[in-house]
């Protein structure tokens, strides 16, 4: 089986426990205004142009500097698994493993399920990062082969969720409840977007919802990441948060304290 991969990142330390390799699947059903990985949104490979790398040599078809590059590559499950398996000693020595991310990996759920099964059969710890906004039929395909799922709850207000991500949060909340009913180990994240998700009202609403879910081990607040802007420029896209800085530590701490008031384990300050 083949799928479209954006990147494979080795020695990742923020996508689960220990040293991990993260597979970034291409394609996402959301259109978050703040997305810091815009190269993963479109499902098909696409060309990017980093003008600061261009030396005007005229060899665009075989660009020697990487100024012109294709984002996304069709790769078989077996090929990707072989690359993941090469780092098995690091996974075992650090308590790490493999994380599948995106984009939204569940768009390619069958591919992910096959890859995760190979990892599990090889004794590799597995995790997935998802926006959880697709029907549960997609989600359940990967569950037998997952040790942990990391998923986002960005906003509890459905109208604002639609306005800023392009989709409803209905599936997100329904799927979160179903994962809890099944006892699937989960970590929930909220990206802290100034003026949108990073409000006390929103964080408390999410924390209150999570307090009713017995399977959630941690709630992680992720500071706004401004590093995606060059990617937008390379893809010829408009970036809505140009010049926006990450939230100050004091503001994140205050939001974390508000969430902790609901009796849940809150993590922050890692990004």
PDB file of C-alpha atoms in Angstrom:
ATOM      1  CA  UNK A   1       0.000   0.000   0.000  1.00  0.00           C
ATOM      2  CA  UNK A   2       1.245   3.483  -0.870  1.00  0.00           C
ATOM      3  CA  UNK A   3       0.624   6.790   0.871  1.00  0.00           C
ATOM      4  CA  UNK A   4       1.731  10.409   0.583  1.00  0.00           C
ATOM      5  CA  UNK A   5       4.356  11.384   3.161  1.00  0.00           C
ATOM      6  CA  UNK A   6       5.500  14.963   3.773  1.00  0.00           C
ATOM      7  CA  UNK A   7       8.516  14.135   5.924  1.00  0.00           C
ATOM      8  CA  UNK A   8      10.078  11.644   8.323  1.00  0.00           C
ATOM      9  CA  UNK A   9      11.701  13.352  11.286  1.00  0.00           C
ATOM     10  CA  UNK A  10      14.168  11.359  13.361  1.00  0.00           C
ATOM     11  CA  UNK A  11      15.197  11.957  16.973  1.00  0.00           C
ATOM     12  CA  UNK A  12      11.998  13.815  17.791  1.00  0.00           C
ATOM     13  CA  UNK A  13      11.594  14.624  21.489  1.00  0.00           C
ATOM     14  CA  UNK A  14       8.181  16.327  21.603  1.00  0.00           C
ATOM     15  CA  UNK A  15       5.884  13.771  19.964  1.00  0.00           C
ATOM     16  CA  UNK A  16       5.633  11.263  22.794  1.00  0.00           C
ATOM     17  CA  UNK A  17       7.902   9.507  25.275  1.00  0.00           C
ATOM     18  CA  UNK A  18      11.614   8.984  24.641  1.00  0.00           C
ATOM     19  CA  UNK A  19      13.417   9.287  21.315  1.00  0.00           C
ATOM     20  CA  UNK A  20      10.940   8.947  18.487  1.00  0.00           C
ATOM     21  CA  UNK A  21      10.693   9.024  14.737  1.00  0.00           C
ATOM     22  CA  UNK A  22       7.727  11.048  13.506  1.00  0.00           C
ATOM     23  CA  UNK A  23       6.083  10.318  10.169  1.00  0.00           C
ATOM     24  CA  UNK A  24       4.245  13.343   8.783  1.00  0.00           C
ATOM     25  CA  UNK A  25       1.371  12.295   6.535  1.00  0.00           C
ATOM     26  CA  UNK A  26       0.200  14.714   3.858  1.00  0.00           C
ATOM     27  CA  UNK A  27      -3.331  16.078   3.758  1.00  0.00           C
ATOM     28  CA  UNK A  28      -5.584  17.735   6.317  1.00  0.00           C
ATOM     29  CA  UNK A  29      -9.336  18.291   6.489  1.00  0.00           C
ATOM     30  CA  UNK A  30      -8.943  21.418   8.631  1.00  0.00           C
ATOM     31  CA  UNK A  31      -7.856  24.861   7.499  1.00  0.00           C
ATOM     32  CA  UNK A  32      -6.629  26.350  10.769  1.00  0.00           C
ATOM     33  CA  UNK A  33      -5.722  30.006  10.340  1.00  0.00           C
ATOM     34  CA  UNK A  34      -2.588  29.517  12.453  1.00  0.00           C
ATOM     35  CA  UNK A  35      -1.311  26.221  10.995  1.00  0.00           C
ATOM     36  CA  UNK A  36       2.492  26.082  11.278  1.00  0.00           C
ATOM     37  CA  UNK A  37       2.809  23.139   8.866  1.00  0.00           C
ATOM     38  CA  UNK A  38       0.979  24.446   5.763  1.00  0.00           C
ATOM     39  CA  UNK A  39       2.957  22.053   3.574  1.00  0.00           C
ATOM     40  CA  UNK A  40       0.912  19.196   5.053  1.00  0.00           C
ATOM     41  CA  UNK A  41      -2.523  20.617   4.176  1.00  0.00           C
ATOM     42  CA  UNK A  42      -2.869  19.597   0.526  1.00  0.00           C
ATOM     43  CA  UNK A  43      -3.121  15.851  -0.015  1.00  0.00           C
ATOM     44  CA  UNK A  44      -0.951  15.777  -3.134  1.00  0.00           C
ATOM     45  CA  UNK A  45       2.732  16.656  -3.610  1.00  0.00           C
ATOM     46  CA  UNK A  46       3.342  20.337  -4.348  1.00  0.00           C
ATOM     47  CA  UNK A  47       6.230  22.593  -5.280  1.00  0.00           C
ATOM     48  CA  UNK A  48       7.680  25.175  -2.912  1.00  0.00           C
ATOM     49  CA  UNK A  49      10.089  27.995  -3.754  1.00  0.00           C
ATOM     50  CA  UNK A  50      12.401  29.390  -1.061  1.00  0.00           C
ATOM     51  CA  UNK A  51      13.613  32.549  -2.782  1.00  0.00           C
ATOM     52  CA  UNK A  52      16.326  33.235  -0.192  1.00  0.00           C
ATOM     53  CA  UNK A  53      18.074  30.026  -1.307  1.00  0.00           C
ATOM     54  CA  UNK A  54      17.953  30.828  -5.024  1.00  0.00           C
ATOM     55  CA  UNK A  55      21.335  31.568  -6.667  1.00  0.00           C
ATOM     56  CA  UNK A  56      19.807  32.250 -10.116  1.00  0.00           C
ATOM     57  CA  UNK A  57      21.825  29.487 -11.738  1.00  0.00           C
ATOM     58  CA  UNK A  58      19.083  28.556 -14.199  1.00  0.00           C
ATOM     59  CA  UNK A  59      19.082  24.862 -13.248  1.00  0.00           C
ATOM     60  CA  UNK A  60      15.578  24.941 -11.779  1.00  0.00           C
ATOM     61  CA  UNK A  61      14.722  21.355 -12.787  1.00  0.00           C
ATOM     62  CA  UNK A  62      17.614  20.082 -10.656  1.00  0.00           C
ATOM     63  CA  UNK A  63      17.914  22.905  -8.143  1.00  0.00           C
ATOM     64  CA  UNK A  64      21.276  22.506  -6.357  1.00  0.00           C
ATOM     65  CA  UNK A  65      20.369  24.626  -3.318  1.00  0.00           C
ATOM     66  CA  UNK A  66      16.895  23.345  -2.497  1.00  0.00           C
ATOM     67  CA  UNK A  67      15.283  26.654  -3.419  1.00  0.00           C
ATOM     68  CA  UNK A  68      12.793  24.701  -5.515  1.00  0.00           C
ATOM     69  CA  UNK A  69      11.629  21.528  -3.870  1.00  0.00           C
ATOM     70  CA  UNK A  70       8.735  19.107  -4.023  1.00  0.00           C
ATOM     71  CA  UNK A  71       6.848  18.686  -0.750  1.00  0.00           C
ATOM     72  CA  UNK A  72       5.289  15.256  -0.462  1.00  0.00           C
ATOM     73  CA  UNK A  73       6.343  11.883  -1.776  1.00  0.00           C
ATOM     74  CA  UNK A  74       4.488   8.662  -2.503  1.00  0.00           C
ATOM     75  CA  UNK A  75       6.000   5.856  -0.439  1.00  0.00           C
ATOM     76  CA  UNK A  76       5.008   2.295   0.340  1.00  0.00           C
ATOM     77  CA  UNK A  77       4.300   1.045   3.849  1.00  0.00           C
ATOM     78  CA  UNK A  78       7.184  -1.401   3.583  1.00  0.00           C
ATOM     79  CA  UNK A  79       9.643   1.277   2.525  1.00  0.00           C
ATOM     80  CA  UNK A  80       8.704   3.605   5.379  1.00  0.00           C
ATOM     81  CA  UNK A  81       8.705   0.780   7.930  1.00  0.00           C
ATOM     82  CA  UNK A  82      12.222  -0.239   6.902  1.00  0.00           C
ATOM     83  CA  UNK A  83      13.391   3.316   7.603  1.00  0.00           C
ATOM     84  CA  UNK A  84      11.625   3.358  10.976  1.00  0.00           C
ATOM     85  CA  UNK A  85      13.071  -0.011  11.941  1.00  0.00           C
ATOM     86  CA  UNK A  86      16.622   1.246  11.464  1.00  0.00           C
ATOM     87  CA  UNK A  87      16.288   3.284  14.672  1.00  0.00           C
ATOM     88  CA  UNK A  88      14.934   0.434  16.804  1.00  0.00           C
ATOM     89  CA  UNK A  89      17.917   0.517  19.232  1.00  0.00           C
ATOM     90  CA  UNK A  90      17.183   4.176  20.038  1.00  0.00           C
ATOM     91  CA  UNK A  91      13.506   3.453  20.679  1.00  0.00           C
ATOM     92  CA  UNK A  92      14.295   0.573  23.006  1.00  0.00           C
ATOM     93  CA  UNK A  93      17.052   2.338  24.952  1.00  0.00           C
ATOM     94  CA  UNK A  94      15.049   5.540  25.517  1.00  0.00           C
ATOM     95  CA  UNK A  95      11.512   4.207  25.907  1.00  0.00           C
ATOM     96  CA  UNK A  96      10.638   5.903  22.644  1.00  0.00           C
ATOM     97  CA  UNK A  97       9.000   4.750  19.448  1.00  0.00           C
ATOM     98  CA  UNK A  98       7.149   5.915  16.362  1.00  0.00           C
ATOM     99  CA  UNK A  99       4.600   8.727  16.109  1.00  0.00           C
ATOM    100  CA  UNK A 100       2.406   9.319  13.082  1.00  0.00           C
ATOM    101  CA  UNK A 101       1.405  12.939  12.587  1.00  0.00           C
ATOM    102  CA  UNK A 102       0.262  15.239   9.806  1.00  0.00           C
ATOM    103  CA  UNK A 103      -1.572  17.039   8.420  1.00  0.00           C
ATOM    104  CA  UNK A 104      -4.343  14.780   9.594  1.00  0.00           C
ATOM    105  CA  UNK A 105      -3.063  11.194   9.405  1.00  0.00           C
ATOM    106  CA  UNK A 106      -6.529   9.655   9.618  1.00  0.00           C
ATOM    107  CA  UNK A 107      -7.238  10.901   6.090  1.00  0.00           C
ATOM    108  CA  UNK A 108      -4.918   8.016   5.155  1.00  0.00           C
ATOM    109  CA  UNK A 109      -6.243   5.737   7.904  1.00  0.00           C
ATOM    110  CA  UNK A 110      -5.738   2.423   6.077  1.00  0.00           C
ATOM    111  CA  UNK A 111      -2.114   3.251   5.333  1.00  0.00           C
ATOM    112  CA  UNK A 112      -1.503   4.346   8.919  1.00  0.00           C
ATOM    113  CA  UNK A 113      -3.128   1.208  10.320  1.00  0.00           C
ATOM    114  CA  UNK A 114      -0.904  -1.036   8.209  1.00  0.00           C
ATOM    115  CA  UNK A 115       2.233   0.869   9.187  1.00  0.00           C
ATOM    116  CA  UNK A 116       1.325   0.929  12.878  1.00  0.00           C
ATOM    117  CA  UNK A 117       0.631  -2.815  12.856  1.00  0.00           C
ATOM    118  CA  UNK A 118       4.113  -3.505  11.516  1.00  0.00           C
ATOM    119  CA  UNK A 119       5.559  -1.304  14.258  1.00  0.00           C
ATOM    120  CA  UNK A 120       3.588  -3.046  16.993  1.00  0.00           C
ATOM    121  CA  UNK A 121       4.548  -6.478  15.670  1.00  0.00           C
ATOM    122  CA  UNK A 122       8.192  -5.362  15.905  1.00  0.00           C
ATOM    123  CA  UNK A 123       7.756  -4.292  19.543  1.00  0.00           C
ATOM    124  CA  UNK A 124       7.857  -0.552  18.808  1.00  0.00           C
ATOM    125  CA  UNK A 125       5.825   1.836  20.953  1.00  0.00           C
ATOM    126  CA  UNK A 126       3.305   3.704  18.800  1.00  0.00           C
ATOM    127  CA  UNK A 127       1.517   7.037  18.999  1.00  0.00           C
ATOM    128  CA  UNK A 128      -0.562   9.231  16.721  1.00  0.00           C
ATOM    129  CA  UNK A 129      -1.267  12.968  16.619  1.00  0.00           C
ATOM    130  CA  UNK A 130      -4.736  13.783  15.292  1.00  0.00           C
ATOM    131  CA  UNK A 131      -7.276  16.586  15.155  1.00  0.00           C
ATOM    132  CA  UNK A 132      -9.883  13.850  15.799  1.00  0.00           C
ATOM    133  CA  UNK A 133     -12.418  15.589  13.561  1.00  0.00           C
ATOM    134  CA  UNK A 134     -13.100  12.747  11.131  1.00  0.00           C
ATOM    135  CA  UNK A 135     -15.833  10.113  11.644  1.00  0.00           C
ATOM    136  CA  UNK A 136     -15.023   7.451  14.228  1.00  0.00           C
ATOM    137  CA  UNK A 137     -14.880   4.824  11.475  1.00  0.00           C
ATOM    138  CA  UNK A 138     -11.547   6.386  10.517  1.00  0.00           C
ATOM    139  CA  UNK A 139     -10.330   6.515  14.107  1.00  0.00           C
ATOM    140  CA  UNK A 140     -11.119   2.910  14.973  1.00  0.00           C
ATOM    141  CA  UNK A 141      -8.974   1.552  12.129  1.00  0.00           C
ATOM    142  CA  UNK A 142      -5.780   2.520  13.971  1.00  0.00           C
ATOM    143  CA  UNK A 143      -6.797   1.919  17.592  1.00  0.00           C
ATOM    144  CA  UNK A 144      -5.734  -1.760  17.785  1.00  0.00           C
ATOM    145  CA  UNK A 145      -2.172  -0.692  16.972  1.00  0.00           C
ATOM    146  CA  UNK A 146      -1.831   2.460  19.105  1.00  0.00           C
ATOM    147  CA  UNK A 147      -0.307   2.820  22.559  1.00  0.00           C
ATOM    148  CA  UNK A 148      -1.275   6.486  22.906  1.00  0.00           C
ATOM    149  CA  UNK A 149      -3.255   9.007  20.919  1.00  0.00           C
ATOM    150  CA  UNK A 150      -2.501  12.726  21.116  1.00  0.00           C
ATOM    151  CA  UNK A 151      -5.409  14.819  19.943  1.00  0.00           C
ATOM    152  CA  UNK A 152      -6.323  18.488  19.823  1.00  0.00           C
ATOM    153  CA  UNK A 153      -9.294  20.217  21.309  1.00  0.00           C
ATOM    154  CA  UNK A 154      -8.788  23.701  19.981  1.00  0.00           C
ATOM    155  CA  UNK A 155     -12.091  25.329  20.882  1.00  0.00           C
ATOM    156  CA  UNK A 156     -15.292  24.374  22.686  1.00  0.00           C
ATOM    157  CA  UNK A 157     -17.376  27.030  20.916  1.00  0.00           C
ATOM    158  CA  UNK A 158     -18.497  25.308  17.716  1.00  0.00           C
ATOM    159  CA  UNK A 159     -19.158  28.520  15.805  1.00  0.00           C
ATOM    160  CA  UNK A 160     -15.679  29.897  16.482  1.00  0.00           C
ATOM    161  CA  UNK A 161     -14.243  26.457  15.714  1.00  0.00           C
ATOM    162  CA  UNK A 162     -15.918  26.527  12.299  1.00  0.00           C
ATOM    163  CA  UNK A 163     -14.783  30.086  11.614  1.00  0.00           C
ATOM    164  CA  UNK A 164     -11.123  29.438  12.445  1.00  0.00           C
ATOM    165  CA  UNK A 165     -10.569  25.804  11.381  1.00  0.00           C
ATOM    166  CA  UNK A 166     -13.184  25.356   8.665  1.00  0.00           C
ATOM    167  CA  UNK A 167     -14.924  22.419  10.349  1.00  0.00           C
ATOM    168  CA  UNK A 168     -17.233  21.712  13.279  1.00  0.00           C
ATOM    169  CA  UNK A 169     -15.926  20.359  16.585  1.00  0.00           C
ATOM    170  CA  UNK A 170     -18.814  17.859  16.728  1.00  0.00           C
ATOM    171  CA  UNK A 171     -16.737  14.831  15.724  1.00  0.00           C
ATOM    172  CA  UNK A 172     -13.878  15.943  17.967  1.00  0.00           C
ATOM    173  CA  UNK A 173     -15.996  15.882  21.116  1.00  0.00           C
ATOM    174  CA  UNK A 174     -17.948  12.765  20.140  1.00  0.00           C
ATOM    175  CA  UNK A 175     -14.751  10.876  19.350  1.00  0.00           C
ATOM    176  CA  UNK A 176     -13.143  12.056  22.591  1.00  0.00           C
ATOM    177  CA  UNK A 177     -16.044  10.595  24.558  1.00  0.00           C
ATOM    178  CA  UNK A 178     -15.846   7.327  22.618  1.00  0.00           C
ATOM    179  CA  UNK A 179     -12.108   6.990  23.232  1.00  0.00           C
ATOM    180  CA  UNK A 180     -12.764   7.507  26.937  1.00  0.00           C
ATOM    181  CA  UNK A 181     -15.482   4.854  26.902  1.00  0.00           C
ATOM    182  CA  UNK A 182     -13.003   2.434  25.314  1.00  0.00           C
ATOM    183  CA  UNK A 183     -10.226   3.329  27.754  1.00  0.00           C
ATOM    184  CA  UNK A 184      -7.775   4.423  25.045  1.00  0.00           C
ATOM    185  CA  UNK A 185      -4.757   6.215  26.543  1.00  0.00           C
ATOM    186  CA  UNK A 186      -4.860   9.866  25.470  1.00  0.00           C
ATOM    187  CA  UNK A 187      -3.075  13.187  25.829  1.00  0.00           C
ATOM    188  CA  UNK A 188      -5.057  16.271  24.802  1.00  0.00           C
ATOM    189  CA  UNK A 189      -3.501  19.445  23.461  1.00  0.00           C
ATOM    190  CA  UNK A 190      -4.605  23.002  22.797  1.00  0.00           C
ATOM    191  CA  UNK A 191      -2.481  25.324  20.662  1.00  0.00           C
ATOM    192  CA  UNK A 192      -2.534  28.714  22.361  1.00  0.00           C
ATOM    193  CA  UNK A 193      -3.509  31.142  19.623  1.00  0.00           C
ATOM    194  CA  UNK A 194      -3.666  34.784  20.770  1.00  0.00           C
ATOM    195  CA  UNK A 195      -7.205  36.122  20.737  1.00  0.00           C
ATOM    196  CA  UNK A 196      -8.721  32.809  19.626  1.00  0.00           C
ATOM    197  CA  UNK A 197      -7.942  29.742  21.745  1.00  0.00           C
ATOM    198  CA  UNK A 198      -5.778  31.403  24.400  1.00  0.00           C
ATOM    199  CA  UNK A 199      -8.599  32.712  26.570  1.00  0.00           C
ATOM    200  CA  UNK A 200      -9.452  31.727  30.117  1.00  0.00           C
ATOM    201  CA  UNK A 201     -13.025  31.008  29.055  1.00  0.00           C
ATOM    202  CA  UNK A 202     -11.962  28.565  26.338  1.00  0.00           C
ATOM    203  CA  UNK A 203      -9.267  26.809  28.375  1.00  0.00           C
ATOM    204  CA  UNK A 204     -11.618  26.371  31.338  1.00  0.00           C
ATOM    205  CA  UNK A 205     -14.355  25.012  29.057  1.00  0.00           C
ATOM    206  CA  UNK A 206     -11.942  22.450  27.623  1.00  0.00           C
ATOM    207  CA  UNK A 207     -10.557  21.531  31.048  1.00  0.00           C
ATOM    208  CA  UNK A 208     -14.068  21.050  32.388  1.00  0.00           C
ATOM    209  CA  UNK A 209     -14.868  18.720  29.505  1.00  0.00           C
ATOM    210  CA  UNK A 210     -11.647  16.749  30.021  1.00  0.00           C
ATOM    211  CA  UNK A 211     -12.331  16.331  33.731  1.00  0.00           C
ATOM    212  CA  UNK A 212     -15.155  13.973  32.770  1.00  0.00           C
ATOM    213  CA  UNK A 213     -12.887  11.731  30.654  1.00  0.00           C
ATOM    214  CA  UNK A 214     -11.068   9.032  32.613  1.00  0.00           C
ATOM    215  CA  UNK A 215      -8.625   8.120  29.825  1.00  0.00           C
ATOM    216  CA  UNK A 216      -6.894  11.507  29.517  1.00  0.00           C
ATOM    217  CA  UNK A 217      -3.520  11.413  31.256  1.00  0.00           C
ATOM    218  CA  UNK A 218      -2.486  14.985  30.524  1.00  0.00           C
ATOM    219  CA  UNK A 219      -3.704  18.253  29.049  1.00  0.00           C
ATOM    220  CA  UNK A 220      -0.904  20.074  27.240  1.00  0.00           C
ATOM    221  CA  UNK A 221      -0.927  23.782  26.417  1.00  0.00           C
ATOM    222  CA  UNK A 222       1.254  24.531  23.386  1.00  0.00           C
ATOM    223  CA  UNK A 223       2.490  28.067  22.911  1.00  0.00           C
ATOM    224  CA  UNK A 224       1.867  29.800  19.589  1.00  0.00           C
ATOM    225  CA  UNK A 225       4.503  28.793  17.034  1.00  0.00           C
ATOM    226  CA  UNK A 226       5.446  31.579  14.571  1.00  0.00           C
ATOM    227  CA  UNK A 227       8.007  29.518  12.649  1.00  0.00           C
ATOM    228  CA  UNK A 228       5.638  28.539   9.849  1.00  0.00           C
ATOM    229  CA  UNK A 229       5.681  31.922   8.089  1.00  0.00           C
ATOM    230  CA  UNK A 230       8.554  31.100   5.658  1.00  0.00           C
ATOM    231  CA  UNK A 231       6.648  27.997   4.578  1.00  0.00           C
ATOM    232  CA  UNK A 232       3.622  30.104   3.643  1.00  0.00           C
ATOM    233  CA  UNK A 233       5.829  32.387   1.584  1.00  0.00           C
ATOM    234  CA  UNK A 234       7.443  29.405  -0.164  1.00  0.00           C
ATOM    235  CA  UNK A 235       4.010  28.051  -1.062  1.00  0.00           C
ATOM    236  CA  UNK A 236       2.673  31.419  -2.196  1.00  0.00           C
ATOM    237  CA  UNK A 237       0.126  31.533   0.622  1.00  0.00           C
ATOM    238  CA  UNK A 238      -1.026  34.379   2.847  1.00  0.00           C
ATOM    239  CA  UNK A 239      -0.134  34.066   6.543  1.00  0.00           C
ATOM    240  CA  UNK A 240      -2.715  35.499   8.943  1.00  0.00           C
ATOM    241  CA  UNK A 241      -0.394  35.861  11.940  1.00  0.00           C
ATOM    242  CA  UNK A 242       2.576  37.720  10.478  1.00  0.00           C
ATOM    243  CA  UNK A 243       4.493  39.455  13.264  1.00  0.00           C
ATOM    244  CA  UNK A 244       2.620  37.651  16.038  1.00  0.00           C
ATOM    245  CA  UNK A 245       4.872  36.594  18.907  1.00  0.00           C
ATOM    246  CA  UNK A 246       4.461  33.603  21.244  1.00  0.00           C
ATOM    247  CA  UNK A 247       2.526  34.197  24.444  1.00  0.00           C
ATOM    248  CA  UNK A 248       4.544  35.358  27.467  1.00  0.00           C
ATOM    249  CA  UNK A 249       5.233  32.709  30.091  1.00  0.00           C
ATOM    250  CA  UNK A 250       3.123  34.511  32.683  1.00  0.00           C
ATOM    251  CA  UNK A 251       0.021  34.300  30.489  1.00  0.00           C
ATOM    252  CA  UNK A 252       0.543  30.601  29.806  1.00  0.00           C
ATOM    253  CA  UNK A 253       1.077  29.976  33.507  1.00  0.00           C
ATOM    254  CA  UNK A 254      -2.201  31.735  34.323  1.00  0.00           C
ATOM    255  CA  UNK A 255      -4.083  29.636  31.758  1.00  0.00           C
ATOM    256  CA  UNK A 256      -2.484  26.469  33.122  1.00  0.00           C
ATOM    257  CA  UNK A 257      -3.498  27.362  36.669  1.00  0.00           C
ATOM    258  CA  UNK A 258      -7.064  27.932  35.511  1.00  0.00           C
ATOM    259  CA  UNK A 259      -7.111  24.489  33.878  1.00  0.00           C
ATOM    260  CA  UNK A 260      -5.563  22.841  36.934  1.00  0.00           C
ATOM    261  CA  UNK A 261      -8.528  24.055  38.926  1.00  0.00           C
ATOM    262  CA  UNK A 262     -10.541  21.281  37.266  1.00  0.00           C
ATOM    263  CA  UNK A 263      -8.356  18.591  38.806  1.00  0.00           C
ATOM    264  CA  UNK A 264      -6.522  17.543  35.660  1.00  0.00           C
ATOM    265  CA  UNK A 265      -2.820  17.112  34.915  1.00  0.00           C
ATOM    266  CA  UNK A 266      -1.711  20.166  32.920  1.00  0.00           C
ATOM    267  CA  UNK A 267       1.569  20.384  31.012  1.00  0.00           C
ATOM    268  CA  UNK A 268       2.978  23.563  29.507  1.00  0.00           C
ATOM    269  CA  UNK A 269       6.184  25.351  28.615  1.00  0.00           C
ATOM    270  CA  UNK A 270       7.639  22.632  26.383  1.00  0.00           C
ATOM    271  CA  UNK A 271       7.444  24.629  23.141  1.00  0.00           C
TER     272      UNK A 271
END
